[in-house]
Amino acid sequence: MSVKLQKGQKVSLSKENAGLSKIVVGLGWDEVEQPRGFFAPKAKPIDCDAFAILLRSGKLTDNNDIVYFGNLTHFTQSVQHLGDNLTGAGDGDDEEIIIDLNAVPDEYDRIIIAVNIYQAQQRKQHFGMIKNAFIRLVDARNNNEMCIYNLTENYPNQTAMLFGEVYRYNGDWKFNAIGQGTSDNTIGEFAKRYL
């Protein structure tokens, strides 16, 4: 049974899903068609890049703790990005991140899940140009969708998005749907928030 989350809603992952050990974080989006003049150059597709930041005591302590298209697998093997989608074309998840909850070392207490638009400022793109954006968590054992968070708000001039976080609380893994837009232009700029 899937739960539709609202901004700020928290959900327990491990209590309702006994034996849960691995989740898939699926991110998807569709580009909104932009009006163009007859002689206007063809607009570049919007390239959203999903990434995960593993935090120790709520802080980013090493750049190797950022899993993204340039660092597909965390050195602990606990978080893996399955590859870059350059356009958002197609149905379903456009990018996926697999989190092996049992393999996440105890010193990591939080995993931030976010997305930014590649070269957004240079291409004059923002989240107001995207529709049908979502994040969903899937139980990797059986492909059952546990929860989904749809971005239905308009985020003009925002170039990155903190979708949510997976975190430990009293031995239980939980997910918090955040949905906060930012104007960070790169993954590195976004990550500085956690230093």
Tab-separated table of C-alpha atoms in Angstrom:
chain	number	residue	atom	x	y	z
A	1	MET	CA	0.000	0.000	0.000
A	2	SER	CA	1.447	3.358	-1.052
A	3	VAL	CA	1.125	6.514	1.047
A	4	LYS	CA	0.803	9.881	-0.716
A	5	LEU	CA	2.901	12.309	1.270
A	6	GLN	CA	2.405	16.016	1.853
A	7	LYS	CA	5.215	18.500	2.433
A	8	GLY	CA	6.630	18.029	5.935
A	9	GLN	CA	5.007	14.627	6.438
A	10	LYS	CA	7.155	11.938	8.039
A	11	VAL	CA	6.708	8.221	7.544
A	12	SER	CA	8.343	5.249	9.250
A	13	LEU	CA	9.959	2.920	6.741
A	14	SER	CA	11.078	-0.036	8.826
A	15	LYS	CA	8.184	-0.386	11.303
A	16	GLU	CA	5.503	-0.843	8.647
A	17	ASN	CA	7.785	-2.964	6.455
A	18	ALA	CA	9.273	-5.750	8.582
A	19	GLY	CA	12.573	-6.977	7.198
A	20	LEU	CA	13.042	-3.915	4.982
A	21	SER	CA	16.710	-3.683	4.089
A	22	LYS	CA	16.965	-1.965	0.712
A	23	ILE	CA	14.980	0.884	-0.821
A	24	VAL	CA	14.927	2.447	-4.247
A	25	VAL	CA	14.480	6.199	-4.408
A	26	GLY	CA	12.865	6.985	-7.753
A	27	LEU	CA	12.842	10.532	-9.094
A	28	GLY	CA	10.884	11.614	-12.132
A	29	TRP	CA	9.969	14.769	-14.003
A	30	ASP	CA	8.552	16.012	-17.294
A	31	GLU	CA	9.713	19.127	-19.038
A	32	VAL	CA	7.093	21.797	-19.730
A	33	GLU	CA	7.021	22.866	-23.359
A	34	GLN	CA	8.201	26.454	-23.690
A	35	PRO	CA	6.695	28.744	-26.343
A	36	ARG	CA	9.192	29.546	-29.070
A	37	GLY	CA	9.245	31.931	-31.973
A	38	PHE	CA	9.612	30.709	-35.529
A	39	PHE	CA	13.271	31.756	-35.709
A	40	ALA	CA	14.160	31.076	-32.054
A	41	PRO	CA	16.903	28.519	-31.421
A	42	LYS	CA	15.815	25.135	-30.122
A	43	ALA	CA	15.853	25.125	-26.311
A	44	LYS	CA	18.121	22.642	-24.548
A	45	PRO	CA	16.316	19.854	-22.645
A	46	ILE	CA	16.118	20.216	-18.886
A	47	ASP	CA	18.654	17.850	-17.305
A	48	CYS	CA	17.718	17.109	-13.696
A	49	ASP	CA	20.401	15.379	-11.647
A	50	ALA	CA	19.410	13.364	-8.591
A	51	PHE	CA	21.923	13.053	-5.775
A	52	ALA	CA	22.237	11.783	-2.219
A	53	ILE	CA	24.330	13.286	0.574
A	54	LEU	CA	25.262	11.059	3.513
A	55	LEU	CA	25.597	13.031	6.744
A	56	ARG	CA	27.433	12.246	9.972
A	57	SER	CA	25.767	13.912	12.967
A	58	GLY	CA	23.873	16.084	10.486
A	59	LYS	CA	27.025	17.311	8.690
A	60	LEU	CA	28.784	16.627	5.397
A	61	THR	CA	32.354	15.730	6.371
A	62	ASP	CA	33.756	14.370	3.090
A	63	ASN	CA	33.003	15.086	-0.586
A	64	ASN	CA	33.019	11.301	-1.161
A	65	ASP	CA	29.753	11.232	0.827
A	66	ILE	CA	27.941	12.802	-2.151
A	67	VAL	CA	26.532	10.185	-4.551
A	68	TYR	CA	25.663	11.619	-7.984
A	69	PHE	CA	26.365	11.111	-11.709
A	70	GLY	CA	30.097	11.751	-11.107
A	71	ASN	CA	30.368	9.431	-8.057
A	72	LEU	CA	27.835	6.663	-8.694
A	73	THR	CA	28.606	4.450	-5.676
A	74	HIS	CA	29.389	5.465	-2.102
A	75	PHE	CA	32.677	3.952	-0.920
A	76	THR	CA	30.744	1.904	1.697
A	77	GLN	CA	28.649	0.367	-1.143
A	78	SER	CA	25.518	1.387	0.807
A	79	VAL	CA	24.221	3.983	-1.681
A	80	GLN	CA	24.297	3.638	-5.457
A	81	HIS	CA	23.113	5.989	-8.220
A	82	LEU	CA	21.983	4.028	-11.296
A	83	GLY	CA	22.927	6.635	-13.888
A	84	ASP	CA	22.174	9.979	-15.442
A	85	ASN	CA	19.038	10.790	-17.451
A	86	LEU	CA	19.717	13.903	-19.528
A	87	THR	CA	16.154	14.826	-20.529
A	88	GLY	CA	13.460	13.339	-18.258
A	89	ALA	CA	11.976	11.631	-21.312
A	90	GLY	CA	9.954	8.464	-20.811
A	91	ASP	CA	7.527	7.194	-18.226
A	92	GLY	CA	8.285	6.160	-14.665
A	93	ASP	CA	11.472	6.906	-12.772
A	94	ASP	CA	13.985	8.990	-14.687
A	95	GLU	CA	16.784	8.451	-12.165
A	96	GLU	CA	17.109	5.980	-9.299
A	97	ILE	CA	19.208	5.760	-6.179
A	98	ILE	CA	19.422	2.480	-4.269
A	99	ILE	CA	19.985	2.665	-0.508
A	100	ASP	CA	20.976	-0.503	1.354
A	101	LEU	CA	19.778	0.508	4.814
A	102	ASN	CA	21.562	-2.391	6.560
A	103	ALA	CA	24.869	-1.423	4.936
A	104	VAL	CA	24.785	2.259	5.944
A	105	PRO	CA	27.452	2.549	8.671
A	106	ASP	CA	26.193	3.650	12.084
A	107	GLU	CA	28.098	6.953	11.938
A	108	TYR	CA	25.768	8.139	9.149
A	109	ASP	CA	22.462	9.328	10.609
A	110	ARG	CA	20.822	11.055	7.643
A	111	ILE	CA	20.732	10.784	3.852
A	112	ILE	CA	19.602	13.884	1.963
A	113	ILE	CA	17.838	13.234	-1.363
A	114	ALA	CA	17.886	16.174	-3.747
A	115	VAL	CA	17.975	17.197	-7.402
A	116	ASN	CA	19.372	20.108	-9.327
A	117	ILE	CA	19.082	21.301	-12.911
A	118	TYR	CA	22.389	20.896	-14.696
A	119	GLN	CA	23.748	24.267	-15.924
A	120	ALA	CA	20.451	25.925	-14.964
A	121	GLN	CA	21.780	29.486	-14.888
A	122	GLN	CA	23.665	29.138	-18.166
A	123	ARG	CA	20.612	27.608	-19.880
A	124	LYS	CA	18.140	29.986	-18.177
A	125	GLN	CA	16.130	27.069	-16.742
A	126	HIS	CA	14.310	26.592	-13.436
A	127	PHE	CA	11.811	24.296	-11.716
A	128	GLY	CA	8.894	26.439	-12.865
A	129	MET	CA	9.564	24.882	-16.296
A	130	ILE	CA	9.065	21.312	-14.998
A	131	LYS	CA	5.860	19.374	-14.331
A	132	ASN	CA	4.977	15.986	-12.830
A	133	ALA	CA	8.036	15.928	-10.559
A	134	PHE	CA	7.933	13.246	-7.877
A	135	ILE	CA	9.997	11.220	-5.466
A	136	ARG	CA	8.952	7.750	-4.449
A	137	LEU	CA	10.337	5.083	-2.179
A	138	VAL	CA	10.113	1.475	-3.288
A	139	ASP	CA	10.808	-1.695	-1.299
A	140	ALA	CA	13.551	-3.321	-3.398
A	141	ARG	CA	12.523	-6.836	-2.274
A	142	ASN	CA	9.195	-6.798	-4.068
A	143	ASN	CA	9.073	-3.479	-5.990
A	144	ASN	CA	6.158	-2.302	-3.843
A	145	GLU	CA	5.861	1.479	-3.699
A	146	MET	CA	5.844	2.486	-0.012
A	147	CYS	CA	5.287	6.216	-0.436
A	148	ILE	CA	5.267	8.918	-3.083
A	149	TYR	CA	5.629	12.668	-2.845
A	150	ASN	CA	4.364	14.691	-5.811
A	151	LEU	CA	5.649	18.200	-6.368
A	152	THR	CA	2.554	20.109	-7.358
A	153	GLU	CA	3.703	23.592	-6.407
A	154	ASN	CA	5.263	26.091	-8.754
A	155	TYR	CA	8.933	26.837	-8.076
A	156	PRO	CA	9.889	29.620	-10.517
A	157	ASN	CA	13.537	30.687	-10.411
A	158	GLN	CA	14.470	27.711	-8.207
A	159	THR	CA	17.281	25.592	-9.679
A	160	ALA	CA	17.664	22.884	-7.039
A	161	MET	CA	15.230	20.981	-4.854
A	162	LEU	CA	15.582	19.247	-1.499
A	163	PHE	CA	13.032	16.478	-2.027
A	164	GLY	CA	13.415	14.708	1.300
A	165	GLU	CA	15.600	12.826	3.733
A	166	VAL	CA	15.957	9.278	4.976
A	167	TYR	CA	17.103	9.257	8.601
A	168	ARG	CA	17.527	7.079	11.669
A	169	TYR	CA	15.406	7.702	14.739
A	170	ASN	CA	15.541	5.362	17.741
A	171	GLY	CA	16.746	2.511	15.555
A	172	ASP	CA	13.993	3.054	12.977
A	173	TRP	CA	14.499	4.345	9.422
A	174	LYS	CA	12.111	7.183	8.551
A	175	PHE	CA	11.476	9.426	5.550
A	176	ASN	CA	10.666	13.134	5.706
A	177	ALA	CA	9.126	14.776	2.604
A	178	ILE	CA	10.515	18.326	2.428
A	179	GLY	CA	10.031	19.794	-1.072
A	180	GLN	CA	12.152	22.929	-0.571
A	181	GLY	CA	13.407	24.789	-3.630
A	182	THR	CA	16.730	26.656	-3.669
A	183	SER	CA	18.667	28.782	-6.144
A	184	ASP	CA	21.875	26.711	-5.937
A	185	ASN	CA	23.384	26.277	-9.405
A	186	THR	CA	25.457	23.140	-8.742
A	187	ILE	CA	25.459	20.069	-6.537
A	188	GLY	CA	28.559	21.477	-4.820
A	189	GLU	CA	26.779	24.741	-3.960
A	190	PHE	CA	23.828	22.815	-2.550
A	191	ALA	CA	26.084	20.527	-0.501
A	192	LYS	CA	27.700	23.523	1.272
A	193	ARG	CA	24.470	23.866	3.264
A	194	TYR	CA	25.515	20.802	5.246
A	195	LEU	CA	29.129	21.708	6.062
